[in-house]
Amino acid sequence: MNFFAIFSIVWGVLMIGIRSLIHLIPKSWNEFELNQVYKEKKPRWVWALAAISLGIVFFTWYKELTTAVPYSLLLTILVTLTLVKVSQLVFNYKQFRGFVKKALVEDRQLIRKINAGTTIVGIILIILGIYVY
């Protein structure tokens, strides 16, 4: 298996697994996210996450440019788009936390839509990892 196949499958499984937890244990998940992950004051892990995310994006682009894996550009672009979320987390933390609170507590319909879309993308990533890459 190549990097793109492994990365695609692992990422897809994580996307589906985390979304399942949000629905299986909603109260515990909400408490975990709002009180542990996204505390009122921006935690230091946000900067570490940004550095790790940049590293993953740069490594994915490196593999894209140095290997000949068909359709790997799809995964490369998708992983690059995650920097939008990371940048919001780093530079607009209070607004991002407000969005998370709204989605988890005030408007569960929003989290259902996000989870449905994320689950579909996760399934597509697994299929790409198994059958395409």
Coordinates of C-alpha atoms in Angstrom, one line a residue:
M1 CA 0.0 0.0 0.0
N2 CA 1.2 3.5 -0.7
F3 CA 0.9 6.6 1.4
F4 CA -2.3 7.9 -0.3
A5 CA -4.1 4.6 0.3
I6 CA -3.1 4.3 3.9
F7 CA -3.8 8.0 4.6
S8 CA -7.2 7.9 2.9
I9 CA -8.4 4.8 4.7
V10 CA -7.2 6.0 8.2
W11 CA -8.7 9.5 7.6
G12 CA -12.0 8.0 6.4
V13 CA -12.2 5.7 9.4
L14 CA -11.5 8.5 11.8
M15 CA -14.1 10.8 10.2
I16 CA -16.8 8.1 10.5
G17 CA -15.7 7.0 13.9
I18 CA -15.7 10.4 15.5
R19 CA -19.1 11.3 13.9
S20 CA -20.5 8.1 15.3
L21 CA -19.4 9.0 18.8
I22 CA -21.0 12.4 18.6
H23 CA -24.4 10.6 18.1
L24 CA -23.8 7.6 20.4
I25 CA -22.8 9.7 23.4
P26 CA -24.0 13.2 22.7
K27 CA -24.0 14.6 26.3
S28 CA -20.6 13.2 27.1
W29 CA -19.2 14.4 23.7
N30 CA -20.6 17.9 24.2
E31 CA -19.0 18.1 27.6
F32 CA -15.7 16.8 26.3
E33 CA -15.6 19.2 23.4
L34 CA -16.8 22.3 25.3
N35 CA -15.0 21.8 28.6
Q36 CA -11.9 19.9 27.6
V37 CA -11.1 20.5 23.9
Y38 CA -12.4 24.0 23.3
K39 CA -12.0 25.8 26.6
E40 CA -12.9 29.5 27.0
K41 CA -9.2 30.5 26.8
K42 CA -7.4 29.2 23.7
P43 CA -5.4 26.2 24.7
R44 CA -1.8 25.7 23.7
W45 CA -2.5 22.5 21.8
V46 CA -4.1 24.7 19.0
W47 CA -0.6 25.9 18.0
A48 CA 0.7 22.3 18.1
L49 CA -2.2 21.2 15.9
A50 CA -1.4 24.0 13.4
A51 CA 2.2 22.9 13.2
I52 CA 1.2 19.2 12.8
S53 CA -1.4 20.1 10.2
L54 CA 1.1 22.1 8.2
G55 CA 3.5 19.2 8.3
I56 CA 0.9 16.8 7.0
V57 CA -0.1 19.1 4.2
F58 CA 3.5 19.7 3.2
F59 CA 4.3 16.0 3.3
T60 CA 1.2 15.2 1.3
W61 CA 2.2 17.7 -1.3
Y62 CA 5.7 16.3 -1.3
K63 CA 4.3 12.8 -2.0
E64 CA 2.0 14.2 -4.6
L65 CA 4.9 15.8 -6.5
T66 CA 7.3 12.9 -6.1
T67 CA 5.1 9.8 -6.7
A68 CA 2.9 8.8 -9.6
V69 CA -0.3 7.7 -7.8
P70 CA -3.4 8.2 -10.0
Y71 CA -6.0 10.6 -8.6
S72 CA -3.8 11.4 -5.6
L73 CA -4.4 15.1 -6.3
L74 CA -8.0 14.6 -4.9
L75 CA -6.7 13.7 -1.5
T76 CA -3.9 16.3 -1.6
I77 CA -6.4 19.1 -2.3
L78 CA -8.8 17.8 0.4
V79 CA -6.1 17.7 3.0
T80 CA -5.0 21.2 2.0
L81 CA -8.5 22.4 2.5
T82 CA -8.3 21.4 6.2
L83 CA -6.0 24.3 6.7
V84 CA -9.2 26.6 6.4
K85 CA -10.5 25.0 9.6
V86 CA -7.1 25.0 11.3
S87 CA -6.6 28.7 10.5
Q88 CA -10.0 29.5 11.9
L89 CA -9.1 27.6 15.1
V90 CA -5.8 29.5 15.4
F91 CA -6.8 33.0 14.4
N92 CA -10.5 33.2 15.2
Y93 CA -10.7 30.9 18.2
K94 CA -13.5 32.6 20.1
Q95 CA -15.7 32.7 17.0
F96 CA -14.8 29.0 16.2
R97 CA -15.7 28.0 19.8
G98 CA -19.0 29.9 19.5
F99 CA -19.8 27.9 16.3
V100 CA -19.0 24.6 18.0
K101 CA -21.2 25.6 20.9
K102 CA -24.0 26.5 18.6
A103 CA -23.7 23.3 16.6
L104 CA -23.5 21.0 19.7
V105 CA -25.9 22.7 22.0
E106 CA -28.2 25.3 20.4
D107 CA -28.8 23.9 16.9
R108 CA -28.3 20.1 16.7
Q109 CA -29.6 20.2 13.1
L110 CA -26.4 21.9 12.1
I111 CA -24.2 19.1 13.7
R112 CA -26.4 16.5 11.9
K113 CA -25.7 18.1 8.6
I114 CA -22.0 18.4 9.3
N115 CA -21.9 14.8 10.4
A116 CA -23.8 13.5 7.4
G117 CA -21.4 15.3 5.0
T118 CA -18.4 14.2 6.9
T119 CA -19.6 10.6 7.0
I120 CA -20.1 10.7 3.2
V121 CA -16.6 12.1 2.7
G122 CA -15.2 9.4 5.0
I123 CA -16.9 6.6 3.0
I124 CA -15.6 8.1 -0.2
L125 CA -12.0 8.3 1.3
I126 CA -12.2 4.6 2.4
I127 CA -13.4 3.6 -1.1
L128 CA -10.6 5.6 -2.7
G129 CA -8.0 4.0 -0.4
I130 CA -9.2 0.5 -1.1
Y131 CA -10.1 0.6 -4.8
V132 CA -8.3 3.6 -6.4
Y133 CA -5.0 4.2 -4.6

